[in-house]
mmCIF file of N, CA and C in Angstrom:
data_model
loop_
_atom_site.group_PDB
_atom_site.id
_atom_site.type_symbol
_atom_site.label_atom_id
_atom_site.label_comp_id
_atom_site.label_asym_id
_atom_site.label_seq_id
_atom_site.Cartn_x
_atom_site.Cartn_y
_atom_site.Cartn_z
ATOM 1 N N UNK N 1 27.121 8.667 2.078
ATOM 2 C CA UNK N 1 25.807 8.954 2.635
ATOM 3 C C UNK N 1 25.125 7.634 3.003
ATOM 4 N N UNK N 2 24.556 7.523 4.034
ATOM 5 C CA UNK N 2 23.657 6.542 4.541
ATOM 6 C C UNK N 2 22.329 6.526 3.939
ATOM 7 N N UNK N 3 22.006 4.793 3.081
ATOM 8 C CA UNK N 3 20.882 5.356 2.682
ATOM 9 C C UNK N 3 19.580 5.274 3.736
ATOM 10 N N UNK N 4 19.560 5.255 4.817
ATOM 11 C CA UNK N 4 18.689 6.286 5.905
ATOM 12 C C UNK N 4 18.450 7.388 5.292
ATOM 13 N N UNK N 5 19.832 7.985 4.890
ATOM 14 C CA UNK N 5 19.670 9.572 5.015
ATOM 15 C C UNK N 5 19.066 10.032 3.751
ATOM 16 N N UNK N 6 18.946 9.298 2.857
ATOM 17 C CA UNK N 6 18.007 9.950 1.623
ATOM 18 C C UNK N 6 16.818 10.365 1.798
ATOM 19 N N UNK N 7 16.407 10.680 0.762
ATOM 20 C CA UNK N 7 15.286 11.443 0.555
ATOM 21 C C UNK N 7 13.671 10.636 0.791
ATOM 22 N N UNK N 8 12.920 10.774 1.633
ATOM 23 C CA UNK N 8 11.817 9.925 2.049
ATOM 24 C C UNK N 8 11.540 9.134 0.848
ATOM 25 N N UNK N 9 11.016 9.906 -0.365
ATOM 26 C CA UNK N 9 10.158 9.433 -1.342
ATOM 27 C C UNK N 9 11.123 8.363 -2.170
ATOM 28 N N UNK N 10 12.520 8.808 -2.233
ATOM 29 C CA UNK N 10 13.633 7.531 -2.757
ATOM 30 C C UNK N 10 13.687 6.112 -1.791
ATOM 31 N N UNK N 11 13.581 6.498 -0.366
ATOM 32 C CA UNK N 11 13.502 5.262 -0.126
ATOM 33 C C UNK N 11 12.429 4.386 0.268
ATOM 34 N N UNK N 12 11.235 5.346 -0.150
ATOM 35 C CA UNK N 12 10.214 4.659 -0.075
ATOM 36 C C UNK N 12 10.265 3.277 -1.103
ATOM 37 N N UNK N 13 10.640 4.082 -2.745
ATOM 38 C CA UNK N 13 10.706 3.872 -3.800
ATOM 39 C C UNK N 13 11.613 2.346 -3.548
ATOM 40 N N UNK N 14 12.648 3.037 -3.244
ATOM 41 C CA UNK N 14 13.445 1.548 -3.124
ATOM 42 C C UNK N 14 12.785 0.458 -2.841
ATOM 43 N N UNK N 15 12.098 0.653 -1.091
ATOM 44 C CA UNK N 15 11.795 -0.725 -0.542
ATOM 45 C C UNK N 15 10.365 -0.894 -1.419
ATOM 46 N N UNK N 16 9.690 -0.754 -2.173
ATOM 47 C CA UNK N 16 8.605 -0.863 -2.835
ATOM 48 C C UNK N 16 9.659 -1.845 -3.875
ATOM 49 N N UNK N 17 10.510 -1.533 -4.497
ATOM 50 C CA UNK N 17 10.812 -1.905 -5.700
ATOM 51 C C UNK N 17 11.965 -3.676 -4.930
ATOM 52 N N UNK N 18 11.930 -3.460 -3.918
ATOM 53 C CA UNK N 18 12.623 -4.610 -3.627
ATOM 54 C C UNK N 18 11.619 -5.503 -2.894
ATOM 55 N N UNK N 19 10.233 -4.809 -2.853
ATOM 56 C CA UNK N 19 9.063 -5.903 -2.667
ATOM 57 C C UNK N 19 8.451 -6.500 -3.666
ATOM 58 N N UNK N 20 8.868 -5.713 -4.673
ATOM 59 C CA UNK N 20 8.166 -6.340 -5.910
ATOM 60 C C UNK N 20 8.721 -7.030 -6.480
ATOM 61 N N UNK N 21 9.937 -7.163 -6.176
ATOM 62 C CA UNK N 21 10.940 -7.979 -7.135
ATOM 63 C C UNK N 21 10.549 -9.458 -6.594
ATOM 64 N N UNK N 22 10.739 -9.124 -5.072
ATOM 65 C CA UNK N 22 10.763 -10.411 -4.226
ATOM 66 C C UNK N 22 9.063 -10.939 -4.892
ATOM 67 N N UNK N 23 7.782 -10.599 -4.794
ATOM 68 C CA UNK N 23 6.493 -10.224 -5.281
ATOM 69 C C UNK N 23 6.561 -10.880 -6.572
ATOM 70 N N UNK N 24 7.531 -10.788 -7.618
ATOM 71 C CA UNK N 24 7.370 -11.417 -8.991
ATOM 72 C C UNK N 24 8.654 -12.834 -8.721
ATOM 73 N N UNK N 25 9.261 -12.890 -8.038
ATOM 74 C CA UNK N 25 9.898 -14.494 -7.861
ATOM 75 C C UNK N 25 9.762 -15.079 -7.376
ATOM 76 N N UNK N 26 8.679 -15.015 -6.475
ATOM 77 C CA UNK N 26 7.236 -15.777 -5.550
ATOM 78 C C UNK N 26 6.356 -16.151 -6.737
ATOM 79 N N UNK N 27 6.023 -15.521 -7.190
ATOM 80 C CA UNK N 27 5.009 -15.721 -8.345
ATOM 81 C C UNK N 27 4.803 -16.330 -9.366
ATOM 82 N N UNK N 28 6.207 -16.192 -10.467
ATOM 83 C CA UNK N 28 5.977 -16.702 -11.440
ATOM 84 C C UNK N 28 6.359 -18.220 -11.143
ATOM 85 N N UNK N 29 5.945 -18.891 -12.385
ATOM 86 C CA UNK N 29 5.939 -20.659 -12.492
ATOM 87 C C UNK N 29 7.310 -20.811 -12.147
ATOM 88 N N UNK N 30 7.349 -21.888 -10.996
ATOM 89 C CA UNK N 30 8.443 -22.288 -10.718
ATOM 90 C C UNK N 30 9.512 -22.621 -11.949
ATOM 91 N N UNK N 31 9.020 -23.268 -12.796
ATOM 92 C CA UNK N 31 9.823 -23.537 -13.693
ATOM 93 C C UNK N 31 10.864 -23.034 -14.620
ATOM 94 N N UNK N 32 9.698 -21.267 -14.277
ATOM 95 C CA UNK N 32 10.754 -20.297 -15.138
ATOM 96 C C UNK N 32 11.956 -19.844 -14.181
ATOM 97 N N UNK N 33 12.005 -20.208 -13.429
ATOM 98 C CA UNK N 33 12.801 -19.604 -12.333
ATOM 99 C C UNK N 33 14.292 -20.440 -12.274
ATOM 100 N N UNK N 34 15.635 -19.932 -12.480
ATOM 101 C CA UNK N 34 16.767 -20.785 -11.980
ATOM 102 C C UNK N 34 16.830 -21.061 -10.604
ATOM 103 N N UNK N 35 16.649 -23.057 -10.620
ATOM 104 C CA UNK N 35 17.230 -23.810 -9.297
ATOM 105 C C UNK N 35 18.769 -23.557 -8.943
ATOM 106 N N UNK N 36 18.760 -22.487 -7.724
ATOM 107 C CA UNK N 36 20.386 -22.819 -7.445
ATOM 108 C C UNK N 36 20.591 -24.060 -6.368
ATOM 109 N N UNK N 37 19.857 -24.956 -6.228
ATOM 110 C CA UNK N 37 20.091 -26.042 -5.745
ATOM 111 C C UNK N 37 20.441 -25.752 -4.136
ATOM 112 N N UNK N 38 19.569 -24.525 -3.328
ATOM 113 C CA UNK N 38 20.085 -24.358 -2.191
ATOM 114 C C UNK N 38 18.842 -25.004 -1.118
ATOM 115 N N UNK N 39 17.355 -25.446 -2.029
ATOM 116 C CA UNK N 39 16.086 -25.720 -1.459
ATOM 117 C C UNK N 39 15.522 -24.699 -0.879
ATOM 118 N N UNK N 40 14.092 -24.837 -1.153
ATOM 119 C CA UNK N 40 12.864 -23.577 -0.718
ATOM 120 C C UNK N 40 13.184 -22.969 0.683
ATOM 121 N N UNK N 41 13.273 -23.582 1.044
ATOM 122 C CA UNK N 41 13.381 -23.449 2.288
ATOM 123 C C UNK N 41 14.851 -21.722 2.747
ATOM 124 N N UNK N 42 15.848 -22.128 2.366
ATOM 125 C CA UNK N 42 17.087 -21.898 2.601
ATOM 126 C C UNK N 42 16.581 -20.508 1.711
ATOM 127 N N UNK N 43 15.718 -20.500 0.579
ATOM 128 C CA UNK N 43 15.659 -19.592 -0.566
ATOM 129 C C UNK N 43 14.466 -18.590 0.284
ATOM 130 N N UNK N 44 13.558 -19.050 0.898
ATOM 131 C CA UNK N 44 12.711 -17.995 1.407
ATOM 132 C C UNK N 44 13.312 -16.936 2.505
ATOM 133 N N UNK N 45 14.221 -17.921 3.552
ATOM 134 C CA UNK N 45 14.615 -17.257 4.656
ATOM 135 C C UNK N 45 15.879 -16.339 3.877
ATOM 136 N N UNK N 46 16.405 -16.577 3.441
ATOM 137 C CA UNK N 46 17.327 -15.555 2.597
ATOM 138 C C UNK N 46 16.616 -14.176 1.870
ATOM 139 N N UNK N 47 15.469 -14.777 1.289
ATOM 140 C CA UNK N 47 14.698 -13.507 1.097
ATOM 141 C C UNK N 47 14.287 -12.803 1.327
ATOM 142 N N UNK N 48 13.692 -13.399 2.329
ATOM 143 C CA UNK N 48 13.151 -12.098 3.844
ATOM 144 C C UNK N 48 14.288 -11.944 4.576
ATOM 145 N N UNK N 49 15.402 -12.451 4.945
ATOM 146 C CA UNK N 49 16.279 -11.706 5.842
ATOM 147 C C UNK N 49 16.666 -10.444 4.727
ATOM 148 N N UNK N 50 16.798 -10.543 3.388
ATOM 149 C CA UNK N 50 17.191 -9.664 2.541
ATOM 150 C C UNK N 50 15.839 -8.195 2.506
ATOM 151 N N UNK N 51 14.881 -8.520 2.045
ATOM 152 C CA UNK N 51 13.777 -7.828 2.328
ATOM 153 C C UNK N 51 13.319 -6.976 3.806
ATOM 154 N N UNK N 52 13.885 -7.766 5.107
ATOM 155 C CA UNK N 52 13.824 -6.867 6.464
ATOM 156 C C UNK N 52 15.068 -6.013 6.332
ATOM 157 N N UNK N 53 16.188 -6.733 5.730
ATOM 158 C CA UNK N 53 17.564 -5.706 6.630
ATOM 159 C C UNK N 53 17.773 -4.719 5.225
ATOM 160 N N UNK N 54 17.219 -4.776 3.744
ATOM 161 C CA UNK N 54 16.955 -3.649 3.539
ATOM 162 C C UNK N 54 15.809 -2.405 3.802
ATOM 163 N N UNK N 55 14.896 -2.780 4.670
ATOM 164 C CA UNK N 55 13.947 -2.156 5.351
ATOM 165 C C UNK N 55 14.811 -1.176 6.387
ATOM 166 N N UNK N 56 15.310 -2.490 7.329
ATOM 167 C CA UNK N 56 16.476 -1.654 8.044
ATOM 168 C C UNK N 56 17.450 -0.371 7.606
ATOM 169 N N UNK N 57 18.051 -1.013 6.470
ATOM 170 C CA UNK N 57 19.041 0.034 5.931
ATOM 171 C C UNK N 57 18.230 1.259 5.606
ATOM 172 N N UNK N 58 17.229 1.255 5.298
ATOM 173 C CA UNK N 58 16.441 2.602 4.735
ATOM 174 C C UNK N 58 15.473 2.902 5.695
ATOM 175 N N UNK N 59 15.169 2.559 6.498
ATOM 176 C CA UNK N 59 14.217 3.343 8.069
ATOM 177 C C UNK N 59 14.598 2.525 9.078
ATOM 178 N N UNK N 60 15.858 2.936 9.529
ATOM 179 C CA UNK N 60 16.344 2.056 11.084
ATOM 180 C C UNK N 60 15.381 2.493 11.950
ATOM 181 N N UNK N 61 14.840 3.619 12.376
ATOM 182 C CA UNK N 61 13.755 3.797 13.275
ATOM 183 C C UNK N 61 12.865 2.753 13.112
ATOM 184 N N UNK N 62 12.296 2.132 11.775
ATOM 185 C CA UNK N 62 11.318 1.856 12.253
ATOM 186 C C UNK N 62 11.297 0.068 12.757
ATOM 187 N N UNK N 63 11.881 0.135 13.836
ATOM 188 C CA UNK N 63 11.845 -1.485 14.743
ATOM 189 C C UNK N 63 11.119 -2.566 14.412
ATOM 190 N N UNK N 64 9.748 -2.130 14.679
ATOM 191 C CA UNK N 64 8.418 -2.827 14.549
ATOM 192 C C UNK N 64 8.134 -3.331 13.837
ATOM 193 N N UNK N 65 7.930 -1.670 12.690
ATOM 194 C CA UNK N 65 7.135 -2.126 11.309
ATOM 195 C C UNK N 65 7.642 -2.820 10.517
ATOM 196 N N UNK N 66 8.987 -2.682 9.967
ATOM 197 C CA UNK N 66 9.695 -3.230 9.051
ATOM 198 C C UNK N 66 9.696 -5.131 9.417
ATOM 199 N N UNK N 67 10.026 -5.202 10.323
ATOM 200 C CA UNK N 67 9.334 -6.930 10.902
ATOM 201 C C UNK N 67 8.136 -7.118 10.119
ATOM 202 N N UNK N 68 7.575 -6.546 11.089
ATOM 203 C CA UNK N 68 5.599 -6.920 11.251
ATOM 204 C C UNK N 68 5.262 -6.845 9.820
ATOM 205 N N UNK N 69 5.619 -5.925 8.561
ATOM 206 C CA UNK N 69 5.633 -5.679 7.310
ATOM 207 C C UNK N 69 5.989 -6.955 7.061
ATOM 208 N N UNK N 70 7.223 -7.585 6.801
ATOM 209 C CA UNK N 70 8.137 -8.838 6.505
ATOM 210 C C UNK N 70 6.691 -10.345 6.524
ATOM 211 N N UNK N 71 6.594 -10.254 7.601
ATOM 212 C CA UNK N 71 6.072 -11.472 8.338
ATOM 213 C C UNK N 71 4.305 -11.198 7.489
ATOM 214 N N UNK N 72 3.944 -10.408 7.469
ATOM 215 C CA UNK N 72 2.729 -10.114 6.734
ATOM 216 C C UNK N 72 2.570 -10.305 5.469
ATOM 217 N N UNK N 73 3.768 -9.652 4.601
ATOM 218 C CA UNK N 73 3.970 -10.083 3.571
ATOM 219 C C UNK N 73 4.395 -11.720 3.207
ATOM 220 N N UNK N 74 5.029 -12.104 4.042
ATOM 221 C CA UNK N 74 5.049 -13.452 3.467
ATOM 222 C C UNK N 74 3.706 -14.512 3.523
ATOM 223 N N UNK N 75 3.250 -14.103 4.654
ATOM 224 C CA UNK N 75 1.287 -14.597 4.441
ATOM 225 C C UNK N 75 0.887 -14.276 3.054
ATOM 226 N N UNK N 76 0.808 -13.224 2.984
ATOM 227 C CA UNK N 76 0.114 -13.033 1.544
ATOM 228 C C UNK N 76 0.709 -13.204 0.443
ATOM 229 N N UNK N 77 2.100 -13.696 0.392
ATOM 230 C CA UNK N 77 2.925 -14.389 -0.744
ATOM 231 C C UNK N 77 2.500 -15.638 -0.436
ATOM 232 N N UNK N 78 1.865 -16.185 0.431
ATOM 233 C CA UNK N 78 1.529 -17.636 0.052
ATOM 234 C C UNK N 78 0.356 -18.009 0.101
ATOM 235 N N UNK N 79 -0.771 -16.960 0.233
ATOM 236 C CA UNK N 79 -2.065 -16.957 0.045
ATOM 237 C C UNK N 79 -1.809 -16.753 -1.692
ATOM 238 N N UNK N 80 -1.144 -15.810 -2.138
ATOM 239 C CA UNK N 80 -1.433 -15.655 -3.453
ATOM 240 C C UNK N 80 -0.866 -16.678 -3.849
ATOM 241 N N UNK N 81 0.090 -17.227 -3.921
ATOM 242 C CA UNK N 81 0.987 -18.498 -4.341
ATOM 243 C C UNK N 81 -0.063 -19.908 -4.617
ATOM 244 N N UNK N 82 -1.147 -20.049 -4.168
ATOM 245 C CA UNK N 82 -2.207 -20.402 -3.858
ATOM 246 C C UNK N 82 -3.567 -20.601 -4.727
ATOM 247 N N UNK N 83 -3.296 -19.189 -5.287
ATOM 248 C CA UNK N 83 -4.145 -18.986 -6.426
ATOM 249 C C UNK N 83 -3.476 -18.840 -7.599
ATOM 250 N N UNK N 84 -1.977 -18.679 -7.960
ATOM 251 C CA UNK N 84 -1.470 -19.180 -9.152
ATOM 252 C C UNK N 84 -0.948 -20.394 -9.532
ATOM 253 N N UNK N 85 -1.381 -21.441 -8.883
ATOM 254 C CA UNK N 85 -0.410 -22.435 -9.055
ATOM 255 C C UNK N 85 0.371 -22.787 -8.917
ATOM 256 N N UNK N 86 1.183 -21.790 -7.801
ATOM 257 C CA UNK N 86 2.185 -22.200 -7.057
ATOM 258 C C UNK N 86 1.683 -23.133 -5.362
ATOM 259 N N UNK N 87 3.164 -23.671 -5.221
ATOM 260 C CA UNK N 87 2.361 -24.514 -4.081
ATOM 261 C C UNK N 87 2.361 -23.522 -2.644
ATOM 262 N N UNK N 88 1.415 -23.334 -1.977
ATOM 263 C CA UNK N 88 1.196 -22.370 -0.625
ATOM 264 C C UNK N 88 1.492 -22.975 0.757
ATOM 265 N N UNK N 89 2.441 -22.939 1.366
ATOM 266 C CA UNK N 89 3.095 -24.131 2.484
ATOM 267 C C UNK N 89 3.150 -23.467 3.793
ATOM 268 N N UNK N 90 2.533 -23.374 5.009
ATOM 269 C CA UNK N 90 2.934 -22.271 6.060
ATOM 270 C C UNK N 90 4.452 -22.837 6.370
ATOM 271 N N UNK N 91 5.293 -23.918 6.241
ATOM 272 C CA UNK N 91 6.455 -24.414 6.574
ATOM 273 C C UNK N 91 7.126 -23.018 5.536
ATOM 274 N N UNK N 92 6.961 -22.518 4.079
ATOM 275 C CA UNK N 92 7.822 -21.348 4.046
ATOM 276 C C UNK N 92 7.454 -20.139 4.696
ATOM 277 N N UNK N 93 6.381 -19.781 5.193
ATOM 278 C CA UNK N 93 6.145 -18.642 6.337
ATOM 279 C C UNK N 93 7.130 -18.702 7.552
ATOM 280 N N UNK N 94 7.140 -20.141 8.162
ATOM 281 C CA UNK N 94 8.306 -20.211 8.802
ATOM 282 C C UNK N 94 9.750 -19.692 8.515
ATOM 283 N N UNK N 95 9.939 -20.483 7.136
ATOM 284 C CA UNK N 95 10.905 -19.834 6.561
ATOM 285 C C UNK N 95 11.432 -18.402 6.892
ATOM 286 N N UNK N 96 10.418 -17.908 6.434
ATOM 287 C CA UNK N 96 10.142 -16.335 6.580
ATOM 288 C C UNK N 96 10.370 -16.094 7.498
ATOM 289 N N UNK N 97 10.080 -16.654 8.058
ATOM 290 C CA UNK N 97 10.104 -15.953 9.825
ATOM 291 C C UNK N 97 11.666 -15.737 10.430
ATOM 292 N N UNK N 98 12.107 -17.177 10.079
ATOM 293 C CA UNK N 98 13.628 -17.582 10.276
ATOM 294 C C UNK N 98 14.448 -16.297 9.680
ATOM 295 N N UNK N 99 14.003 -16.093 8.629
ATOM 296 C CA UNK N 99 14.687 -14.721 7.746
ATOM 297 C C UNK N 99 14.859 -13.895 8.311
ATOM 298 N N UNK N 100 13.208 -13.382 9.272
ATOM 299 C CA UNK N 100 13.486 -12.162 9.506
ATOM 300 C C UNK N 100 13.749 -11.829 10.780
ATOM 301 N N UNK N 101 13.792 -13.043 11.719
ATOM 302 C CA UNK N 101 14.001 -12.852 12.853
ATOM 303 C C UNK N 101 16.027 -12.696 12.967
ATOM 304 N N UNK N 102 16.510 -13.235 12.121
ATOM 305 C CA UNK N 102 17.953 -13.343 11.783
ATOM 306 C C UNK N 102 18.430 -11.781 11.177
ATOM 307 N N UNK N 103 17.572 -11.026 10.612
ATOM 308 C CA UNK N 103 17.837 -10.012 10.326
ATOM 309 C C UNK N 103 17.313 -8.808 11.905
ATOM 310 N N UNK N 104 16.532 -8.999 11.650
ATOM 311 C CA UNK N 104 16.319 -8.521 13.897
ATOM 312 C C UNK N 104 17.456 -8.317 14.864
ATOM 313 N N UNK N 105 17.680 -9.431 14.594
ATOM 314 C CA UNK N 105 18.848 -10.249 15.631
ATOM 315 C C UNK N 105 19.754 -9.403 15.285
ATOM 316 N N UNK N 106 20.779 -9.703 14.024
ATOM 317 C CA UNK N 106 21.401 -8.388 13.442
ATOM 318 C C UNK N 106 21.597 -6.926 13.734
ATOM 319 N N UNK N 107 20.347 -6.667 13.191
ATOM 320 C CA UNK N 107 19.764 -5.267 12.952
ATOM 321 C C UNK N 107 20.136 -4.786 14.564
ATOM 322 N N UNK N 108 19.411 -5.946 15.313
ATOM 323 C CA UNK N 108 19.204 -5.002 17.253
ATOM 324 C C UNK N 108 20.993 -5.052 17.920
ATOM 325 N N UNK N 109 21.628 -6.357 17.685
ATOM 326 C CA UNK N 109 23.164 -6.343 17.762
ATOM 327 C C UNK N 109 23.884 -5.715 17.743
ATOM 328 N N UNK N 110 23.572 -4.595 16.054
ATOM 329 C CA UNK N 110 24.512 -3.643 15.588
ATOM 330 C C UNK N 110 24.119 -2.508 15.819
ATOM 331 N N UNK N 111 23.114 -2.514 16.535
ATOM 332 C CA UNK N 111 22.807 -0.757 16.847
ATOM 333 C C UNK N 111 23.342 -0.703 18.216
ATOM 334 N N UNK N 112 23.174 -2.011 19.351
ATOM 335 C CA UNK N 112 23.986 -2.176 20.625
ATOM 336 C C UNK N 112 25.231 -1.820 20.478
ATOM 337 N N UNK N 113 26.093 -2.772 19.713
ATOM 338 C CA UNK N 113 27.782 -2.476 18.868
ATOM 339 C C UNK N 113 28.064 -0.575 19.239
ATOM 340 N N UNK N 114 26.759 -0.168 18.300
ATOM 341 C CA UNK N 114 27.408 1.115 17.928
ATOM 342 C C UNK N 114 27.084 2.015 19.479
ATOM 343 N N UNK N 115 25.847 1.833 20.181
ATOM 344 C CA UNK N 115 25.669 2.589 21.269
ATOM 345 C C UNK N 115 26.619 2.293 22.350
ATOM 346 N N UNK N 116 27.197 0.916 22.223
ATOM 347 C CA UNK N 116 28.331 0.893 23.173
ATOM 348 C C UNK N 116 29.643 1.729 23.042
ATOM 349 N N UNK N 117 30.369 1.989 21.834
ATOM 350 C CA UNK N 117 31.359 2.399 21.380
ATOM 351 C C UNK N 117 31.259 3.858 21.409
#
């Protein structure tokens, strides 16, 4: 089964629960957090490409939002980042951006792939 095809309220559930995750490792003190030595940078755009293309996987219809969601949210992960003591940088919004435009890219590729075939 495609998880598209589940049940609205499950995959609502999901992408809620994979915003929050992302939501609490933005958040807490850097310190508590394991360095995999890949730099902020490399670590944000990975997150949001992860955060859009499971958006994707669970409402391919929705083109737009699932972006525009992405890119919004990472503003306000670094507005809040801001007020905990973490450092707030628009260079990782970029990041972000890089993420999710790479998941786009993807996402629009493989639906071409399949309408061609």
């Amino acid at each position: 089964m495609l998880p598209s095809r589940l049940p609205r309220p499950l995959r609502l559930s999901l992408f809620a629960l994979a915003v929050a995750i992302l939501f609490l490792l933005c958040v807490l003190p850097s310190d508590t957090l394991p360095d995999p030595g890949t730099g902020d940078r490399f670590e944000h755009s990975a997150a949001w490409f992860v955060l859009t293309a499971t958006g994707y996987l669970l409402a391919p219809r929705r083109v737009l939002a699932i972006p525009t969601f992405a890119l919004a949210y990472g503003v306000l992960i670094e507005v809040v980042q801001g007020f905990v003591g973490r450092d707030s940088d628009l260079r990782d919004v970029a990041a972000d951006a890089v993420g999710v435009a790479l998941a786009v890219g993807l996402f629009l590729a493989a639906r071409r792939w399949r309408a061609a075939r």
